[in-house]
Coordinates of C-alpha atoms (C1' of nucleotides) in Angstrom, one line a residue:
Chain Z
X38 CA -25.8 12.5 -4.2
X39 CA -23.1 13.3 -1.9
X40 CA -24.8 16.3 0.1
X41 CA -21.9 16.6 3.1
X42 CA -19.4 16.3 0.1
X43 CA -21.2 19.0 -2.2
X44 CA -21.2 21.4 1.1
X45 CA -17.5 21.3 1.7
X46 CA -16.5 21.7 -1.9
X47 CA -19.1 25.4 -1.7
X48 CA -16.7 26.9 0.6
X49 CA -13.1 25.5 0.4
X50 CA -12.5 27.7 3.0
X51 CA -14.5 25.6 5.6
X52 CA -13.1 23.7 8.1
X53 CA -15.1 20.7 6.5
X54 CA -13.4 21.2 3.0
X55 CA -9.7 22.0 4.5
X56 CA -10.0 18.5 6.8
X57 CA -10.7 17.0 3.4
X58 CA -8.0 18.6 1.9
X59 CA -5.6 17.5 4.4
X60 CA -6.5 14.1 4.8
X61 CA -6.2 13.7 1.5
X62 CA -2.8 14.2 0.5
X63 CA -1.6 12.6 3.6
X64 CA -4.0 9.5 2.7
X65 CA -2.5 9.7 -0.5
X66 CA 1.1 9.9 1.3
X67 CA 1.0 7.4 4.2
X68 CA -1.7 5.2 3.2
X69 CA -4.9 4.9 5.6
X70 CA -3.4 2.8 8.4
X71 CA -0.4 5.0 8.3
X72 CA -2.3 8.6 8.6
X73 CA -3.6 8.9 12.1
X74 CA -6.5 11.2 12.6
X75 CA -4.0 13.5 15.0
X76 CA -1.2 13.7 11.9
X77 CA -4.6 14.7 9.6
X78 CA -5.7 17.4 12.8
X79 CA -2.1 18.9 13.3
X80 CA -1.8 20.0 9.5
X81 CA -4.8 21.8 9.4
X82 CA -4.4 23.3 13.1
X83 CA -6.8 21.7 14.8
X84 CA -7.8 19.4 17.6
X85 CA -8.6 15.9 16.5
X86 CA -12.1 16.0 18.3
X87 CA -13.0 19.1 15.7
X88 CA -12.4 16.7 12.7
X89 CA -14.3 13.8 14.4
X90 CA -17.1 16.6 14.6
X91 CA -16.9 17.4 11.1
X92 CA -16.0 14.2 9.9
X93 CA -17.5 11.5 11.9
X94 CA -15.1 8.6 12.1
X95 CA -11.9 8.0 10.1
X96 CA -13.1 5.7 7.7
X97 CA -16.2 8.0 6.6
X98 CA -13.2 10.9 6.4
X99 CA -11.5 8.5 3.9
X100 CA -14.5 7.8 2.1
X101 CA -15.1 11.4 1.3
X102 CA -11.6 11.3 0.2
X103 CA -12.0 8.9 -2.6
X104 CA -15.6 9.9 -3.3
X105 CA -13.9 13.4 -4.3
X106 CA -10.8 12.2 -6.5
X107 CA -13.6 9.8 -8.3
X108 CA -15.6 12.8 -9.3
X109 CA -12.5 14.6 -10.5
X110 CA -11.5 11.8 -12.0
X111 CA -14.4 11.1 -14.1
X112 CA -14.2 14.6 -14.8
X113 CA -11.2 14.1 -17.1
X114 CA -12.8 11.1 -18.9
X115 CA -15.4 13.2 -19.8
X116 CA -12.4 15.7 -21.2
X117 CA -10.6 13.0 -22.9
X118 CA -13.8 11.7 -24.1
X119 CA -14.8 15.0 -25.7
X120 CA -10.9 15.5 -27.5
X121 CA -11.3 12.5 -29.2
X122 CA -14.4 12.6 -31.5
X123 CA -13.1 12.4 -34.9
X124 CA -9.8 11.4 -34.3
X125 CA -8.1 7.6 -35.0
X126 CA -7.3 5.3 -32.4
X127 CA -3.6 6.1 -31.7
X128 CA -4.6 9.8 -31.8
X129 CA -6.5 9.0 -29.3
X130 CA -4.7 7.0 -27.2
X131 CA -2.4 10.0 -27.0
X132 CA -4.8 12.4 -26.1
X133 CA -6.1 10.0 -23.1
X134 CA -2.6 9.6 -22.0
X135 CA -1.2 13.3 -21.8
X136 CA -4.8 14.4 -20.1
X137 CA -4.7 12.0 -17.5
X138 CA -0.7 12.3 -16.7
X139 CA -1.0 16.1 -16.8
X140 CA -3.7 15.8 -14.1
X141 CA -2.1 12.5 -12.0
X142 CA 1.2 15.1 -12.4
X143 CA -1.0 18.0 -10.9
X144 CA -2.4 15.8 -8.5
X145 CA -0.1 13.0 -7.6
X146 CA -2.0 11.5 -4.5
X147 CA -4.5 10.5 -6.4
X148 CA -2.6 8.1 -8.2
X149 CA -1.3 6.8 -4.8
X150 CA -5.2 6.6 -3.4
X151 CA -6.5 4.4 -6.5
X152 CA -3.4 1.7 -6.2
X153 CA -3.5 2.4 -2.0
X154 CA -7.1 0.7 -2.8
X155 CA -5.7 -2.3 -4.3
X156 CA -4.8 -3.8 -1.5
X157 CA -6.5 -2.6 1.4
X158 CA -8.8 -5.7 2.3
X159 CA -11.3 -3.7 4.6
X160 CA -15.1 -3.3 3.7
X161 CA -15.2 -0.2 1.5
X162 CA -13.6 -2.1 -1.3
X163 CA -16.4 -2.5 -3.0
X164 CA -17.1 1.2 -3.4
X165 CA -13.8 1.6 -5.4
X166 CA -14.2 -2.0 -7.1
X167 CA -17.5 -0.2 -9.0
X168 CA -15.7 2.5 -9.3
X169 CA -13.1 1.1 -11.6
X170 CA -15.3 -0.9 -13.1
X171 CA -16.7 2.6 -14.0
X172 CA -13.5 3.3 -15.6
X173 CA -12.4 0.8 -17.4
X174 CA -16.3 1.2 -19.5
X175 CA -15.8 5.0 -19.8
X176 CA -12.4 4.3 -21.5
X177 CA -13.6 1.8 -23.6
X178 CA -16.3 3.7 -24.8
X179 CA -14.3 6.7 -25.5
X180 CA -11.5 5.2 -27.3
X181 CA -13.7 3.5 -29.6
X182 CA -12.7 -0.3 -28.3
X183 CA -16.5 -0.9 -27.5
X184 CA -20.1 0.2 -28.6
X185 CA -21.9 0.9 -25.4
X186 CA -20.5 0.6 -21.8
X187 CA -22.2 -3.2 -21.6
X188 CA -20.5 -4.7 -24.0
X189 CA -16.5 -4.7 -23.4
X190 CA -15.1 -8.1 -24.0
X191 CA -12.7 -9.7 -21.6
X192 CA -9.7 -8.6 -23.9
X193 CA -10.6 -5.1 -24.0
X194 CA -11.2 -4.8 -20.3
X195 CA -8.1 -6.5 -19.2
X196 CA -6.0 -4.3 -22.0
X197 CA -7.4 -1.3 -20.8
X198 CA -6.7 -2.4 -17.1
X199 CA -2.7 -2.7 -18.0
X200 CA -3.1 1.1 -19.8
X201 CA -4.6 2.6 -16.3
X202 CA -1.7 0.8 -13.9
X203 CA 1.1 1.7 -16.4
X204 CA 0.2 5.0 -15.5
X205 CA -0.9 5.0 -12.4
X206 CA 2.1 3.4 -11.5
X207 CA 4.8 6.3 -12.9
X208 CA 3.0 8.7 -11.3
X209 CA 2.3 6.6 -7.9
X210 CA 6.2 5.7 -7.7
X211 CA 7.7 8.8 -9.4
X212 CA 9.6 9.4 -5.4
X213 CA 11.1 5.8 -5.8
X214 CA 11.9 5.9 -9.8
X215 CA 12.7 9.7 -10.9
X216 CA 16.3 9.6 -8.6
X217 CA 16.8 5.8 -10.4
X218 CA 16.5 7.5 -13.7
X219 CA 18.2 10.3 -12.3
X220 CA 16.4 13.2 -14.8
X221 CA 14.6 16.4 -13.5
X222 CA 10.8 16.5 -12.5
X223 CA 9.6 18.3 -15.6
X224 CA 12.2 15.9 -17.8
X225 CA 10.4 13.2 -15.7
X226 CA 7.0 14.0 -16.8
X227 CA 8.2 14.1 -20.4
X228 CA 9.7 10.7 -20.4
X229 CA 6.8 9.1 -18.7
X230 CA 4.4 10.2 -21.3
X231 CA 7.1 9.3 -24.2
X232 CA 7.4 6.0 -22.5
X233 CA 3.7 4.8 -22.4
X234 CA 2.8 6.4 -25.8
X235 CA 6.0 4.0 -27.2
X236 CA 4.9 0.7 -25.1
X237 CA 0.6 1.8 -25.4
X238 CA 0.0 3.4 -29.1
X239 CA 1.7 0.4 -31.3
X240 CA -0.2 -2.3 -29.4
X241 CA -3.3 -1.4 -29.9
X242 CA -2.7 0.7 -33.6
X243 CA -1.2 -2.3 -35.4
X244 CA -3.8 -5.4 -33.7
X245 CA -6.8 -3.5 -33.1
X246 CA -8.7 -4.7 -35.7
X247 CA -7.9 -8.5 -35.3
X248 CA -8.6 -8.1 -31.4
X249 CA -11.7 -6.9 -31.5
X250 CA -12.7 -9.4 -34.0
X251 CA -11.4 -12.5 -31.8
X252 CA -12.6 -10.7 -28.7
X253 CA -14.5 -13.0 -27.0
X254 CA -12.9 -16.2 -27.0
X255 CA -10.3 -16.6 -24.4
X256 CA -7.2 -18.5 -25.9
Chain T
X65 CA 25.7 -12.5 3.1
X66 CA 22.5 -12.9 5.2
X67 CA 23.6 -15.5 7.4
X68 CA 20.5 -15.7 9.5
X69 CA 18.9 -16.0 6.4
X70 CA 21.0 -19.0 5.6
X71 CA 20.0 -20.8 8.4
X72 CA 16.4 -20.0 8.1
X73 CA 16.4 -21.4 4.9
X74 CA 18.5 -24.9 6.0
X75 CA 16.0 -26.3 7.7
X76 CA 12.4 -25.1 6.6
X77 CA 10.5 -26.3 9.7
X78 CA 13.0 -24.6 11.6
X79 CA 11.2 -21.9 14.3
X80 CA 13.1 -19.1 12.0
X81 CA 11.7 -20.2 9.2
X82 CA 8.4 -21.2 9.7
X83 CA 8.0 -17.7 11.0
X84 CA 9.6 -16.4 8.0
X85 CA 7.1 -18.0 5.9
X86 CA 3.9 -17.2 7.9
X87 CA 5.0 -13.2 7.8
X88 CA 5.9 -13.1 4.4
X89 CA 2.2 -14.3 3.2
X90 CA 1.1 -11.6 6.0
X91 CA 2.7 -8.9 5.3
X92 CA 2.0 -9.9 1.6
X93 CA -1.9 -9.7 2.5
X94 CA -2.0 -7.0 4.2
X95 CA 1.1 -4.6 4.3
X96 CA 3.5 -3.5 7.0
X97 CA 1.2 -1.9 9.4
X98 CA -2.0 -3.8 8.9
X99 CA 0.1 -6.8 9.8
X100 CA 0.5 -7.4 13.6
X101 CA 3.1 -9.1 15.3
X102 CA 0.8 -11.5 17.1
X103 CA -0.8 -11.9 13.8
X104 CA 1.6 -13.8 12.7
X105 CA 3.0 -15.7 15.8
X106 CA -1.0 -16.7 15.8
X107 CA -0.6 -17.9 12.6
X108 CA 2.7 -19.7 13.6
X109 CA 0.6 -20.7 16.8
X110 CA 3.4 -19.8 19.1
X111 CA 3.5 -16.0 21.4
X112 CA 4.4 -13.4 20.5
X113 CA 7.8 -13.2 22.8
X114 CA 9.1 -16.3 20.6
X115 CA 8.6 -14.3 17.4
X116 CA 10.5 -11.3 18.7
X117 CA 13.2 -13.8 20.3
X118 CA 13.8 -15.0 17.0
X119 CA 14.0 -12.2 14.9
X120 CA 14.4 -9.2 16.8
X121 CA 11.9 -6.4 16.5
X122 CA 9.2 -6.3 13.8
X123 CA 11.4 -4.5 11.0
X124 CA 14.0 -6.7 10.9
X125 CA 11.8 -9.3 10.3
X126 CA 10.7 -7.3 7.7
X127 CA 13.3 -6.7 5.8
X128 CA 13.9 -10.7 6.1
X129 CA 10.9 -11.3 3.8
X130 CA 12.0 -8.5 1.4
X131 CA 15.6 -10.4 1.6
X132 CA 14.4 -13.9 1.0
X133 CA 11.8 -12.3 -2.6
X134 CA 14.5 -10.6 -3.7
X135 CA 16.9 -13.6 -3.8
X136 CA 13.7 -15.9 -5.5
X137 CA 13.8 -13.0 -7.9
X138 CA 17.2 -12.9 -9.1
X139 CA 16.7 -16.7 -9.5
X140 CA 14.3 -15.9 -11.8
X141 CA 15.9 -13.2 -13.9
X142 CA 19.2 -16.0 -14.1
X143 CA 16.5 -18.3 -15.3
X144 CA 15.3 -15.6 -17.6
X145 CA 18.7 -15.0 -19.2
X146 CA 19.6 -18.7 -19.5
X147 CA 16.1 -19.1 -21.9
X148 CA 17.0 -16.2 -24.0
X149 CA 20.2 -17.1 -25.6
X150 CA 20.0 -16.9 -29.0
X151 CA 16.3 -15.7 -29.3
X152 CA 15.0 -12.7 -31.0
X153 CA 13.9 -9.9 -29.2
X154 CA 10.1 -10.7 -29.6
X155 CA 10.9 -13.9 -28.2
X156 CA 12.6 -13.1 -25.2
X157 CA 9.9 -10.6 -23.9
X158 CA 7.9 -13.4 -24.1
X159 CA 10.1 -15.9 -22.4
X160 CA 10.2 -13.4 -19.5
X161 CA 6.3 -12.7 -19.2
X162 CA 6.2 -16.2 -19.1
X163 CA 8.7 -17.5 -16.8
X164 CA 7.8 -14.1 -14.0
X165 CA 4.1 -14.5 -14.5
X166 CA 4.8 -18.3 -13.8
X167 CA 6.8 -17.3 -10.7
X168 CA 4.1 -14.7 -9.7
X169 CA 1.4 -16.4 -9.9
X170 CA 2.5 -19.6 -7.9
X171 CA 4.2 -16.7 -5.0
X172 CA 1.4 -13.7 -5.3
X173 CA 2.5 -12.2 -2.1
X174 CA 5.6 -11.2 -3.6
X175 CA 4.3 -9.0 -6.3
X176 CA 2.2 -6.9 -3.2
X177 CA 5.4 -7.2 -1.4
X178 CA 7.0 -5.4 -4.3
X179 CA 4.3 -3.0 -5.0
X180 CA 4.0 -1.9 -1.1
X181 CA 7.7 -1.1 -1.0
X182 CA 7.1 1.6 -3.6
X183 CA 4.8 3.2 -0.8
X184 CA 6.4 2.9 2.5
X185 CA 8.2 5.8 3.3
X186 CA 10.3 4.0 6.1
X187 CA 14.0 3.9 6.3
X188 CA 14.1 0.7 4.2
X189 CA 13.5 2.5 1.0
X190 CA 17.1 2.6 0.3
X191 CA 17.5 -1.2 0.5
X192 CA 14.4 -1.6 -1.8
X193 CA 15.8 0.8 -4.0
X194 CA 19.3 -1.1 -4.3
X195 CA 17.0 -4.1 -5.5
X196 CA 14.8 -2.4 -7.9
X197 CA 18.2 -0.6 -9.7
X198 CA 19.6 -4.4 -10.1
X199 CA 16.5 -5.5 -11.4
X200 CA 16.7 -3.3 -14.4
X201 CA 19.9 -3.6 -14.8
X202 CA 19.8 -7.2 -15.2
X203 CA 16.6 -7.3 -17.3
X204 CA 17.7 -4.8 -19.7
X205 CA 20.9 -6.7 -20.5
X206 CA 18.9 -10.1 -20.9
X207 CA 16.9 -8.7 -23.0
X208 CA 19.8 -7.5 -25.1
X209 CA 18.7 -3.9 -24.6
X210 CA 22.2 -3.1 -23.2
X211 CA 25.4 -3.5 -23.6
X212 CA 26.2 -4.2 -20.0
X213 CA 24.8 -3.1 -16.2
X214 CA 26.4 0.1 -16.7
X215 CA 25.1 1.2 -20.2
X216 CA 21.3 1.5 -19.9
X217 CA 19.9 4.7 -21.2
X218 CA 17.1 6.2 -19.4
X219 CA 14.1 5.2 -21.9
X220 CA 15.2 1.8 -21.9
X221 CA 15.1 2.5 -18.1
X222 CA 11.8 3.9 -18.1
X223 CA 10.6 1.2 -20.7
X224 CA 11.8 -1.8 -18.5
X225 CA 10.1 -0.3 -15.4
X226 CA 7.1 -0.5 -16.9
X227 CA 6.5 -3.5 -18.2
X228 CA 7.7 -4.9 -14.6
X229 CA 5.1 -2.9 -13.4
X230 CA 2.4 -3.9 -15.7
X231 CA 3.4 -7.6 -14.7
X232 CA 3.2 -6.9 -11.1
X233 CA 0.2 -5.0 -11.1
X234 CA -1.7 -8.3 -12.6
X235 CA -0.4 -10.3 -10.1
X236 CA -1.2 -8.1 -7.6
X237 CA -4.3 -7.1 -8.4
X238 CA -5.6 -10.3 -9.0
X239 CA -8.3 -10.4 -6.1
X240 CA -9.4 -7.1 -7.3
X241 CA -9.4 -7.5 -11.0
X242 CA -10.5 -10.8 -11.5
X243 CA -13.8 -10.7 -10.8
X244 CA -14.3 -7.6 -13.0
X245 CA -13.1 -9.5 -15.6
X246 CA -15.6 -12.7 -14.4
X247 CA -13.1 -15.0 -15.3
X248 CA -12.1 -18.5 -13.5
X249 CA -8.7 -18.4 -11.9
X250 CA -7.1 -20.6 -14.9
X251 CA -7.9 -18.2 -17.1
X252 CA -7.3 -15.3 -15.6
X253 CA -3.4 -16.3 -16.1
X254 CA -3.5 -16.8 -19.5
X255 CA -5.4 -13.5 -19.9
X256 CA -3.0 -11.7 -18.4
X257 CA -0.1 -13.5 -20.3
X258 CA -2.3 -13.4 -23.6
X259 CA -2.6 -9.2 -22.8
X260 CA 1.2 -8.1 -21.6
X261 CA 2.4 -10.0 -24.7
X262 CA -0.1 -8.1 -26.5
X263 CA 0.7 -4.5 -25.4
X264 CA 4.3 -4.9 -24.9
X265 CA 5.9 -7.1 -27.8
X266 CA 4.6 -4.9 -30.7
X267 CA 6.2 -1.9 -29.0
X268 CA 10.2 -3.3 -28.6
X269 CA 10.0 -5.4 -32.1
X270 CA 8.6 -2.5 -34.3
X271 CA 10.6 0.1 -32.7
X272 CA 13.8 -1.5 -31.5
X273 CA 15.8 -0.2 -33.9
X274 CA 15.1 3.5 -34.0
X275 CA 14.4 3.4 -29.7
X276 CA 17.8 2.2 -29.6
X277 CA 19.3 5.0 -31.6
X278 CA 17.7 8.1 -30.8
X279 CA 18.1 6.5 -27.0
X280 CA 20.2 9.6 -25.1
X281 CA 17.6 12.4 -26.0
X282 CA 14.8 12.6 -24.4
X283 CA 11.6 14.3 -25.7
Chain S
dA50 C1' -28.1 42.6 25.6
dA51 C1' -30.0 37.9 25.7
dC52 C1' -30.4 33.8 23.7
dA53 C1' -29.6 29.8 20.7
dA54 C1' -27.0 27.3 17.6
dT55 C1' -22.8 26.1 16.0
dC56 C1' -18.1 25.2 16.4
dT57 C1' -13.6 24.2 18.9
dC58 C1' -10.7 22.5 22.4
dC59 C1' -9.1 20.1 26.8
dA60 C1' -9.2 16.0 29.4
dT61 C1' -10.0 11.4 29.3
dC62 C1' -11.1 6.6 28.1
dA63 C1' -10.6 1.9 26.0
dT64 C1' -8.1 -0.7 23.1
dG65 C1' -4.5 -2.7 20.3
dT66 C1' 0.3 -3.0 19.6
dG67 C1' 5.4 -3.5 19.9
dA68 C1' 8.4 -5.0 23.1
dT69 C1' 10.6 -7.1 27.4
dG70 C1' 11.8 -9.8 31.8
dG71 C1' 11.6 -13.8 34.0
dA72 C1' 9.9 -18.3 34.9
dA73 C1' 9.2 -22.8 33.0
dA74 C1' 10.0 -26.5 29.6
dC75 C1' 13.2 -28.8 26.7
dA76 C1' 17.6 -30.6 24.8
dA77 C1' 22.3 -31.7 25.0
dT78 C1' 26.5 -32.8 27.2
dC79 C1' 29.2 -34.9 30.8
Chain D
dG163 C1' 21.1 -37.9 36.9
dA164 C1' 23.1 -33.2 37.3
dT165 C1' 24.3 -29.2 34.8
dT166 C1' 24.3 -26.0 31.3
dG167 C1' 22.5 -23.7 27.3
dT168 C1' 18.6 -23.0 24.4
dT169 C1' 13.9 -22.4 23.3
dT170 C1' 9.1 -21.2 24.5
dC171 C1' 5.4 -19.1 27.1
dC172 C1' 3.0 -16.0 30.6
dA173 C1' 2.5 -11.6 32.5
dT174 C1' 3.2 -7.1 32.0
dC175 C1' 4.7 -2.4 30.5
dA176 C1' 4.7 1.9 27.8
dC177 C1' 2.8 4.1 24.3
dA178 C1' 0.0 5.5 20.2
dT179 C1' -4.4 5.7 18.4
dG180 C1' -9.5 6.2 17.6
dA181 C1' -13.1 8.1 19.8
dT182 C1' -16.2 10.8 23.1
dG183 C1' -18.2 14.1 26.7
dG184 C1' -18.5 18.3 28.3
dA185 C1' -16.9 22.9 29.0
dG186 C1' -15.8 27.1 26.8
dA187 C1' -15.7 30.2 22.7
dT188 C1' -17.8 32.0 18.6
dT189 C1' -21.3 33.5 15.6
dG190 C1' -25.9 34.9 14.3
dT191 C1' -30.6 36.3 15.4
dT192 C1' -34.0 38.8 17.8

DNA sequence: AACAATCTCCATCATGTGATGGAAACAATC
DNA sequence: GATTGTTTCCATCACATGATGGAGATTGTT
């Protein structure tokens, strides 16, 4: 669908694919406002009219940013989905939560770009609004909390909604909160997962089956 | 200790104030650097030269809307610890969802404040840092996690942090997330109440006792 | 070697932004 | 009513940024 995209991931050796991957862990550092097009230029060694050539404007830059991390992301549902046949709920709820910190670890500006998109109130929002609609189905659907990708109930959504930020948001602030907790990055790691399996996998082992059951009225 | 502040907030249609108020819904909206100067003096309906006579350059001002949330938020946290006297733990956690969701959801530019001090890479990040520290502190003894300020182990830490987070990222992302969920406004709160008492009570009350113990080794 | 196509850079523009100086309006005191 | 201190606005500056045009370099093809 994405044929300028497809082209730079071919070679990641082309200027196309190394302005992408430039631009997108400063996106993922700075924000968009905060990332000029010179800052994106001077790490990869090149004049800012040469990504302009490549890229077109800023925002289309950006938008090839988050177009990639969504594929990768979707990627790793698509793991998590295939780990967790045949295995209970908390199981996996485990599963989905060590795949996806080991690759927001791996990859921390992602996290940063997805909650970056939370507030930015320019156009493209919609893009990443279907997006994580896209998510928020995909896990439902994988942990077993819905039938088909149509019918999520308001609960489920909104529950799954607080799993995603929970980790987003360790990984996204792990600068700010590792020196407040004062442990080592790989210790870090380790407590983060620890921490959302203790406050995730009770919640939803012990009142799964009464939530789904009063799932569609709203208090 | 912020005696500008203090006079700011003596007289609320004061020129200090007024402006006060008009940038912290700004820079609420739209962060630090998608906020202009004559953005808000427009808003104010003054110039721009009166905005900067007032408060000095656009930091400072800044940091006076960081200064004034964090004060409403240790309001909060006393109110917090005055409702959970003699409650169980189950029963505090929800006192506090209750009383901060309240407080969010009647201020909702404080949880973006919040959440874009985690990102901002500017100098201020140590002042931020100081608040966030206190924060935990203060919650974790409220809630009877900790002895005192002092004692707080680093999963209770890490526990604390994220239920904060899950709280603010509601708030937040309410522009975002509410029309996912196709819910009306009304009920979008008690959703959100209804689903961080879900995912975050079971967690403490079932495993208080043990998280407590086994609370210096991590892993 | 000649040519065409692609790529890269230098110079430059238009615009928006933070910030300031100084003039004018206002308020208070005598 | 004059004087002094405070507040507000107009005009302007310096600078960073997004973006472009065109010249030069590079590569590939015949």
């Amino acid at each position: 669908m994405a044929s300028p995209l497809e082209k730079a991931l071919q070679d990641p050796g082309s200027m196309k694919a190394r302005i992408l991957t430039s631009a997108r862990r400063l996106f993922g550092d700075n924000g968009f406002s905060d990332t000029t097009t010179r800052m994106i230029a001077g790490d990869v060694g090149i004049d800012v009219s040469t990504l302009h050539y490549h890229w077109g404007e800023k925002q289309d830059l950006y938008e090839g940013v988050i177009g990639a991390v969504h594929e990768e992301i979707m990627e790793r549902f698509q793991e998590v989905e295939r780990r967790c046949r045949k295995a209970d709920l908390g199981r996996r709820l485990e599963i989905a939560i060590d795949v996806m910190c080991d690759y927001l670890f791996a990859n921390p500006e992602v996290a940063n770009l997805i909650l970056f998109g939370y507030f930015r109130k320019a156009d493209h929002t919609a893009v990443l609004d279907v997006n994580i609609t896209t998510y928020i189905a995909n896990i439902a659907v994988a942990m077993g909390l819905a039938a088909d990708q149509e019918a999520v109930s308001v609960q489920t959504k909104a529950r799954i909604l607080a799993v995603w930020h929970s980790v987003l948001n360790f990984i996204s602030g792990q600068a700010f909160f590792r020196p407040m907790l004062d442990v080592a990055p790989e210790t870090y790691a380790a407590v983060v997962k620890e921490t959302l399996k203790f406050i995730l996998v009770p919640a939803f082992t012990i009142d799964t089956a009464e939530a789904l059951k009063t799932g569609s009225n709203n208090h």
